PDB file of C-alpha atoms in Angstrom:
ATOM      1  CA  MET Y   1     -51.341  13.327-119.633  1.00 44.00           C
ATOM      2  CA  CYS Y   2     -54.635  15.732-120.837  1.00 45.00           C
ATOM      3  CA  SER Y   3     -55.053  18.499-118.877  1.00 54.00           C
ATOM      4  CA  SER Y   4     -57.365  17.325-116.163  1.00 58.00           C
ATOM      5  CA  ASP Y   5     -55.478  14.691-115.032  1.00 52.00           C
ATOM      6  CA  LEU Y   6     -53.019  17.564-114.206  1.00 55.00           C
ATOM      7  CA  VAL Y   7     -55.426  19.747-112.308  1.00 53.00           C
ATOM      8  CA  ALA Y   8     -55.838  16.537-110.265  1.00 58.00           C
ATOM      9  CA  ALA Y   9     -52.748  15.663-109.355  1.00 56.00           C
ATOM     10  CA  ALA Y  10     -51.987  19.477-108.981  1.00 52.00           C
ATOM     11  CA  ARG Y  11     -55.411  18.472-105.949  1.00 57.00           C
ATOM     12  CA  ALA Y  12     -53.311  15.787-104.842  1.00 58.00           C
ATOM     13  CA  GLU Y  13     -50.281  17.341-104.424  1.00 56.00           C
ATOM     14  CA  ALA Y  14     -52.418  20.385-102.751  1.00 53.00           C
ATOM     15  CA  GLY Y  15     -54.020  18.136-100.392  1.00 57.00           C
ATOM     16  CA  ARG Y  16     -50.454  16.436 -99.391  1.00 60.00           C
ATOM     17  CA  ALA Y  17     -49.358  19.323 -98.182  1.00 53.00           C
ATOM     18  CA  ARG Y  18     -52.509  21.253 -96.450  1.00 57.00           C
ATOM     19  CA  LYS Y  19     -51.547  17.750 -94.338  1.00 58.00           C
ATOM     20  CA  CYS Y  20     -47.911  18.214 -93.909  1.00 62.00           C
ATOM     21  CA  LEU Y  21     -47.904  22.085 -93.674  1.00 51.00           C
ATOM     22  CA  GLY Y  22     -50.750  22.901 -92.495  1.00 53.00           C
ATOM     23  CA  ASP Y  23     -52.924  26.682 -94.028  1.00 60.00           C
ATOM     24  CA  THR Y  24     -50.248  28.419 -94.570  1.00 77.00           C
ATOM     25  CA  PRO Y  25     -50.753  30.714 -96.916  1.00 76.00           C
ATOM     26  CA  LEU Y  26     -48.136  29.610 -99.902  1.00 78.00           C
ATOM     27  CA  VAL Y  27     -50.585  25.592 -98.719  1.00 79.00           C
ATOM     28  CA  LEU Y  28     -54.352  27.621 -98.978  1.00 80.00           C
ATOM     29  CA  LEU Y  29     -52.747  30.145-102.400  1.00 80.00           C
ATOM     30  CA  LEU Y  30     -52.084  25.944-104.036  1.00 80.00           C
ATOM     31  CA  THR Y  31     -55.235  24.612-102.680  1.00 79.00           C
ATOM     32  CA  ALA Y  32     -57.834  27.596-103.610  1.00 82.00           C
ATOM     33  CA  GLU Y  33     -56.467  28.271-106.834  1.00 83.00           C
ATOM     34  CA  THR Y  34     -56.317  24.334-107.486  1.00 82.00           C
ATOM     35  CA  ALA Y  35     -59.452  24.084-105.944  1.00 79.00           C
ATOM     36  CA  ARG Y  36     -60.334  26.376-108.706  1.00 82.00           C
ATOM     37  CA  LEU Y  37     -59.666  25.085-112.123  1.00 79.00           C
ATOM     38  CA  ALA Y  38     -60.738  22.329-111.078  1.00 81.00           C
ATOM     39  CA  GLY Y  39     -64.520  23.486-110.651  1.00 80.00           C
ATOM     40  CA  MET Y  40     -64.811  23.623-107.714  1.00 82.00           C
ATOM     41  CA  ALA Y  41     -66.296  27.056-106.284  1.00 86.00           C
ATOM     42  CA  GLU Y  42     -66.679  26.842-102.634  1.00 88.00           C
ATOM     43  CA  GLN Y  43     -63.616  25.005-102.378  1.00 86.00           C
ATOM     44  CA  ALA Y  44     -61.644  27.704-103.776  1.00 86.00           C
ATOM     45  CA  GLN Y  45     -63.906  30.377-102.132  1.00 88.00           C
ATOM     46  CA  ALA Y  46     -63.101  28.371 -99.265  1.00 89.00           C
ATOM     47  CA  ALA Y  47     -59.865  28.825 -99.143  1.00 87.00           C
ATOM     48  CA  PHE Y  48     -59.432  32.499-100.901  1.00 87.00           C
ATOM     49  CA  ARG Y  49     -60.646  33.086 -97.482  1.00 89.00           C
ATOM     50  CA  LYS Y  50     -58.578  31.698 -95.243  1.00 88.00           C
ATOM     51  CA  LEU Y  51     -56.242  33.669 -97.416  1.00 88.00           C
ATOM     52  CA  ALA Y  52     -58.146  36.844 -96.919  1.00 87.00           C
ATOM     53  CA  GLN Y  53     -57.077  36.577 -93.438  1.00 87.00           C
ATOM     54  CA  ASP Y  54     -53.743  36.511 -93.511  1.00 85.00           C
ATOM     55  CA  LYS Y  55     -51.872  39.628 -92.538  1.00 82.00           C
ATOM     56  CA  ASP Y  56     -49.302  39.783 -95.042  1.00 80.00           C
ATOM     57  CA  MET Y  57     -50.456  37.402 -97.658  1.00 83.00           C
ATOM     58  CA  GLY Y  58     -54.394  38.789 -97.473  1.00 84.00           C
ATOM     59  CA  PHE Y  59     -53.915  40.687-101.146  1.00 85.00           C
ATOM     60  CA  LEU Y  60     -54.070  37.634-102.929  1.00 85.00           C
ATOM     61  CA  GLY Y  61     -57.034  35.781-101.388  1.00 87.00           C
ATOM     62  CA  HIS Y  62     -59.504  39.474-101.718  1.00 86.00           C
ATOM     63  CA  HIS Y  63     -57.326  39.181-105.569  1.00 85.00           C
ATOM     64  CA  GLY Y  64     -59.149  35.354-106.018  1.00 87.00           C
ATOM     65  CA  LEU Y  65     -62.260  36.961-104.108  1.00 89.00           C
ATOM     66  CA  LEU Y  66     -62.635  40.023-106.212  1.00 86.00           C
ATOM     67  CA  ARG Y  67     -62.150  37.349-109.380  1.00 85.00           C
ATOM     68  CA  HIS Y  68     -65.016  35.006-107.870  1.00 87.00           C
ATOM     69  CA  SER Y  69     -67.217  38.194-107.745  1.00 86.00           C
ATOM     70  CA  LEU Y  70     -66.556  39.471-111.035  1.00 84.00           C
ATOM     71  CA  ALA Y  71     -66.779  36.068-113.114  1.00 84.00           C
ATOM     72  CA  VAL Y  72     -70.654  35.524-111.323  1.00 85.00           C
ATOM     73  CA  GLN Y  73     -71.332  39.270-112.074  1.00 85.00           C
ATOM     74  CA  ASP Y  74     -71.917  39.951-108.057  1.00 87.00           C
ATOM     75  CA  HIS Y  75     -70.803  43.680-108.357  1.00 85.00           C
ATOM     76  CA  ASP Y  76     -71.156  44.317-104.300  1.00 86.00           C
ATOM     77  CA  ALA Y  77     -69.556  41.782-103.216  1.00 87.00           C
ATOM     78  CA  ALA Y  78     -66.103  42.278-106.076  1.00 85.00           C
ATOM     79  CA  ARG Y  79     -66.837  46.241-104.495  1.00 85.00           C
ATOM     80  CA  ASP Y  80     -65.680  45.581-100.969  1.00 86.00           C
ATOM     81  CA  HIS Y  81     -62.853  42.984-102.065  1.00 85.00           C
ATOM     82  CA  VAL Y  82     -61.474  46.039-104.114  1.00 84.00           C
ATOM     83  CA  LEU Y  83     -61.850  48.224-100.760  1.00 84.00           C
ATOM     84  CA  ALA Y  84     -60.324  44.975 -98.557  1.00 85.00           C
ATOM     85  CA  ALA Y  85     -57.266  44.425-101.813  1.00 82.00           C
ATOM     86  CA  GLU Y  86     -56.197  47.661-101.742  1.00 81.00           C
ATOM     87  CA  ARG Y  87     -56.094  48.383 -98.045  1.00 82.00           C
ATOM     88  CA  ALA Y  88     -54.283  45.646 -98.103  1.00 79.00           C
ATOM     89  CA  TYR Y  89     -52.141  46.319-100.828  1.00 78.00           C
ATOM     90  CA  PRO Y  90     -51.922  50.090-102.082  1.00 77.00           C
ATOM     91  CA  GLY Y  91     -51.039  51.215-105.036  1.00 74.00           C
ATOM     92  CA  SER Y  92     -51.333  48.247-107.283  1.00 78.00           C
ATOM     93  CA  ALA Y  93     -51.140  48.410-110.532  1.00 81.00           C
ATOM     94  CA  TRP Y  94     -53.689  45.279-110.843  1.00 81.00           C
ATOM     95  CA  LEU Y  95     -56.375  46.460-108.742  1.00 81.00           C
ATOM     96  CA  GLN Y  96     -56.325  49.732-110.375  1.00 84.00           C
ATOM     97  CA  GLU Y  97     -57.093  47.730-113.731  1.00 86.00           C
ATOM     98  CA  GLN Y  98     -60.020  45.775-111.660  1.00 84.00           C
ATOM     99  CA  LYS Y  99     -61.034  49.236-110.320  1.00 86.00           C
ATOM    100  CA  LYS Y 100     -61.656  50.500-113.549  1.00 90.00           C
ATOM    101  CA  GLU Y 101     -63.410  47.241-114.699  1.00 87.00           C
ATOM    102  CA  LEU Y 102     -65.702  47.171-111.420  1.00 87.00           C
ATOM    103  CA  ALA Y 103     -66.584  51.016-112.758  1.00 90.00           C
ATOM    104  CA  VAL Y 104     -67.730  49.557-116.104  1.00 91.00           C
ATOM    105  CA  ARG Y 105     -69.868  46.963-115.575  1.00 87.00           C
ATOM    106  CA  ARG Y 106     -71.720  49.093-112.378  1.00 88.00           C
ATOM    107  CA  GLN Y 107     -71.390  52.129-115.571  1.00 92.00           C
ATOM    108  CA  ASP Y 108     -69.433  54.388-113.017  1.00 94.00           C
ATOM    109  CA  TRP Y 109     -68.564  55.723-116.742  1.00 95.00           C
ATOM    110  CA  GLY Y 110     -67.549  59.000-113.607  1.00 94.00           C
ATOM    111  CA  THR Y 111     -65.437  56.487-112.041  1.00 93.00           C
ATOM    112  CA  ALA Y 112     -64.774  54.515-114.955  1.00 94.00           C
ATOM    113  CA  LEU Y 113     -63.334  58.321-116.135  1.00 95.00           C
ATOM    114  CA  THR Y 114     -60.835  59.007-113.198  1.00 93.00           C
ATOM    115  CA  LEU Y 115     -59.407  55.555-113.168  1.00 91.00           C
ATOM    116  CA  THR Y 116     -57.063  55.651-116.993  1.00 92.00           C
ATOM    117  CA  ARG Y 117     -55.362  57.712-118.544  1.00 91.00           C
ATOM    118  CA  ASN Y 118     -56.005  56.034-122.477  1.00 93.00           C
ATOM    119  CA  GLN Y 119     -57.003  58.876-124.272  1.00 95.00           C
ATOM    120  CA  ALA Y 120     -59.569  56.278-126.056  1.00 94.00           C
ATOM    121  CA  GLU Y 121     -61.115  55.199-123.417  1.00 95.00           C
ATOM    122  CA  VAL Y 122     -61.035  58.664-121.952  1.00 96.00           C
ATOM    123  CA  ALA Y 123     -63.353  59.780-125.281  1.00 96.00           C
ATOM    124  CA  ALA Y 124     -65.333  56.239-124.453  1.00 96.00           C
ATOM    125  CA  PHE Y 125     -65.882  56.783-120.937  1.00 96.00           C
ATOM    126  CA  ALA Y 126     -66.271  60.517-121.095  1.00 97.00           C
ATOM    127  CA  VAL Y 127     -69.368  60.307-124.090  1.00 96.00           C
ATOM    128  CA  ALA Y 128     -70.826  57.659-121.447  1.00 96.00           C
ATOM    129  CA  ALA Y 129     -71.477  59.537-118.609  1.00 96.00           C
ATOM    130  CA  ALA Y 130     -72.410  63.091-120.357  1.00 96.00           C
ATOM    131  CA  ARG Y 131     -76.140  60.500-122.160  1.00 94.00           C
ATOM    132  CA  ASP Y 132     -76.480  59.220-118.869  1.00 94.00           C
ATOM    133  CA  SER Y 133     -76.259  62.706-116.260  1.00 94.00           C
ATOM    134  CA  SER Y 134     -79.711  63.827-116.104  1.00 91.00           C
ATOM    135  CA  THR Y 135     -77.568  68.010-115.137  1.00 94.00           C
ATOM    136  CA  PRO Y 136     -76.564  70.089-119.133  1.00 95.00           C
ATOM    137  CA  GLN Y 137     -73.872  71.528-117.847  1.00 95.00           C
ATOM    138  CA  HIS Y 138     -71.857  67.816-116.651  1.00 96.00           C
ATOM    139  CA  VAL Y 139     -73.459  67.166-119.959  1.00 96.00           C
ATOM    140  CA  LEU Y 140     -71.632  69.436-121.705  1.00 97.00           C
ATOM    141  CA  ALA Y 141     -68.602  69.048-118.992  1.00 97.00           C
ATOM    142  CA  TYR Y 142     -68.448  65.229-119.860  1.00 97.00           C
ATOM    143  CA  ALA Y 143     -68.375  66.080-123.454  1.00 97.00           C
ATOM    144  CA  LYS Y 144     -66.115  68.367-124.352  1.00 97.00           C
ATOM    145  CA  LYS Y 145     -63.609  66.223-122.530  1.00 97.00           C
ATOM    146  CA  ALA Y 146     -64.323  62.510-124.368  1.00 97.00           C
ATOM    147  CA  VAL Y 147     -63.860  65.450-127.881  1.00 97.00           C
ATOM    148  CA  LYS Y 148     -61.213  66.762-126.069  1.00 97.00           C
ATOM    149  CA  ALA Y 149     -59.785  63.002-126.126  1.00 96.00           C
ATOM    150  CA  ALA Y 150     -60.565  62.362-129.593  1.00 96.00           C
ATOM    151  CA  PRO Y 151     -61.497  65.354-132.044  1.00 96.00           C
ATOM    152  CA  GLY Y 152     -62.000  62.796-134.594  1.00 92.00           C
ATOM    153  CA  LEU Y 153     -64.226  59.980-132.937  1.00 95.00           C
ATOM    154  CA  ALA Y 154     -67.986  60.719-134.383  1.00 96.00           C
ATOM    155  CA  PRO Y 155     -69.984  60.363-130.999  1.00 96.00           C
ATOM    156  CA  ALA Y 156     -68.321  62.885-129.043  1.00 96.00           C
ATOM    157  CA  VAL Y 157     -68.428  65.268-132.005  1.00 97.00           C
ATOM    158  CA  VAL Y 158     -72.420  64.926-131.822  1.00 96.00           C
ATOM    159  CA  THR Y 159     -72.618  64.022-128.226  1.00 96.00           C
ATOM    160  CA  TYR Y 160     -71.027  67.840-127.775  1.00 97.00           C
ATOM    161  CA  ALA Y 161     -72.973  69.121-130.484  1.00 97.00           C
ATOM    162  CA  ALA Y 162     -75.691  68.750-128.617  1.00 95.00           C
ATOM    163  CA  ALA Y 163     -74.852  70.307-125.031  1.00 96.00           C
ATOM    164  CA  LEU Y 164     -73.990  72.806-126.796  1.00 96.00           C
ATOM    165  CA  ARG Y 165     -77.394  73.286-127.993  1.00 95.00           C
ATOM    166  CA  GLN Y 166     -78.608  72.017-125.258  1.00 94.00           C
ATOM    167  CA  VAL Y 167     -77.043  75.138-122.984  1.00 95.00           C
ATOM    168  CA  GLY Y 168     -78.221  77.245-126.003  1.00 95.00           C
ATOM    169  CA  LYS Y 169     -75.095  77.722-127.580  1.00 95.00           C
ATOM    170  CA  PRO Y 170     -76.475  76.446-131.851  1.00 93.00           C
ATOM    171  CA  ARG Y 171     -73.334  79.365-132.823  1.00 94.00           C
ATOM    172  CA  ALA Y 172     -70.679  76.695-130.625  1.00 96.00           C
ATOM    173  CA  ALA Y 173     -72.471  73.940-131.502  1.00 96.00           C
ATOM    174  CA  LYS Y 174     -72.394  74.854-135.596  1.00 94.00           C
ATOM    175  CA  LYS Y 175     -68.781  75.012-134.968  1.00 96.00           C
ATOM    176  CA  ALA Y 176     -67.373  72.437-132.871  1.00 96.00           C
ATOM    177  CA  LEU Y 177     -70.418  70.066-136.265  1.00 96.00           C
ATOM    178  CA  ILE Y 178     -67.524  71.468-138.393  1.00 95.00           C
ATOM    179  CA  ALA Y 179     -63.971  71.290-136.820  1.00 96.00           C
ATOM    180  CA  GLY Y 180     -65.251  67.322-136.233  1.00 95.00           C
ATOM    181  CA  TRP Y 181     -65.838  66.940-140.346  1.00 95.00           C
ATOM    182  CA  LYS Y 182     -62.846  68.997-141.198  1.00 95.00           C
ATOM    183  CA  VAL Y 183     -61.081  66.128-138.569  1.00 95.00           C
ATOM    184  CA  ALA Y 184     -63.170  62.893-140.043  1.00 94.00           C
ATOM    185  CA  PRO Y 185     -65.607  63.364-141.731  1.00 94.00           C
ATOM    186  CA  HIS Y 186     -68.622  60.539-140.587  1.00 94.00           C
ATOM    187  CA  PRO Y 187     -72.432  60.346-141.439  1.00 93.00           C
ATOM    188  CA  LEU Y 188     -73.268  60.981-138.146  1.00 94.00           C
ATOM    189  CA  ILE Y 189     -71.628  64.335-138.031  1.00 94.00           C
ATOM    190  CA  ALA Y 190     -73.083  65.049-141.082  1.00 92.00           C
ATOM    191  CA  ASP Y 191     -77.334  64.161-139.896  1.00 91.00           C
ATOM    192  CA  ALA Y 192     -75.903  65.960-136.306  1.00 92.00           C
ATOM    193  CA  TYR Y 193     -75.575  68.883-138.050  1.00 91.00           C
ATOM    194  CA  LEU Y 194     -78.238  69.101-140.950  1.00 87.00           C
ATOM    195  CA  GLU Y 195     -81.361  68.269-137.962  1.00 80.00           C
ATOM    196  CA  PRO Y 196     -82.162  72.047-137.022  1.00 72.00           C
ATOM    197  CA  LEU Y 197     -82.474  72.383-140.038  1.00 59.00           C
ATOM    198  CA  ALA Y 198     -86.638  72.870-140.617  1.00 50.00           C
ATOM    199  CA  THR Y 199     -86.871  71.682-144.195  1.00 52.00           C
ATOM    200  CA  PRO Y 200     -85.177  69.408-146.814  1.00 55.00           C
ATOM    201  CA  LEU Y 201     -84.384  71.962-149.219  1.00 51.00           C
ATOM    202  CA  GLU Y 202     -82.857  73.949-146.171  1.00 51.00           C
ATOM    203  CA  ARG Y 203     -80.988  71.292-145.440  1.00 51.00           C
ATOM    204  CA  ALA Y 204     -79.558  69.921-149.053  1.00 54.00           C
ATOM    205  CA  GLN Y 205     -78.556  74.132-149.262  1.00 54.00           C
ATOM    206  CA  ASP Y 206     -76.725  74.042-146.193  1.00 55.00           C
ATOM    207  CA  ARG Y 207     -75.371  70.344-146.533  1.00 52.00           C
ATOM    208  CA  LYS Y 208     -72.466  71.794-148.662  1.00 51.00           C
ATOM    209  CA  SER Y 209     -70.953  73.825-146.543  1.00 52.00           C
ATOM    210  CA  VAL Y 210     -70.271  70.508-143.857  1.00 50.00           C
ATOM    211  CA  VAL Y 211     -68.932  68.546-147.197  1.00 49.00           C
TER     212      VAL Y 211
END
């Protein structure tokens, strides 16, 4: 039996269950999932909306609605379903991951930072937050967090150095670049180190202190 036949059979069973049992939470979940697998988005959403109204299993309804909202990139609706799901079932690990994904899709890097302990993600989100911020002190704070999470990540090191220069600390910026180079040499770090030098001769002379 092919997958389309299996989906059709599952939908038929869901229909029979709905006739016999009515719109119980489990029947609504079965109806919604089989409709989703069959590509019938409107029917799936209708069943998930009914399920979301259930006191005990409403989380599963919001789960389905959130998944659909993310798929169609309706970030406002996704945020509403995240909040509703959190009220229905606080502390869910799945929900925490979805909140992080939504923050990333919305490019809300500050929020994304609060939703992860993975150091690689912390570094990436902090770099993005620094580059999006228009306040020098915020830029510096985010960049410092990125370097702390991943001392050898070249974009983090370069962003941190640029932030230090922006607040009038060129010597600290130079030290940060040298420290980053020692951890993990990278052309981005070398370019950032040489950038403030006025002439090609100065760059050639000073390159020795980097490499």
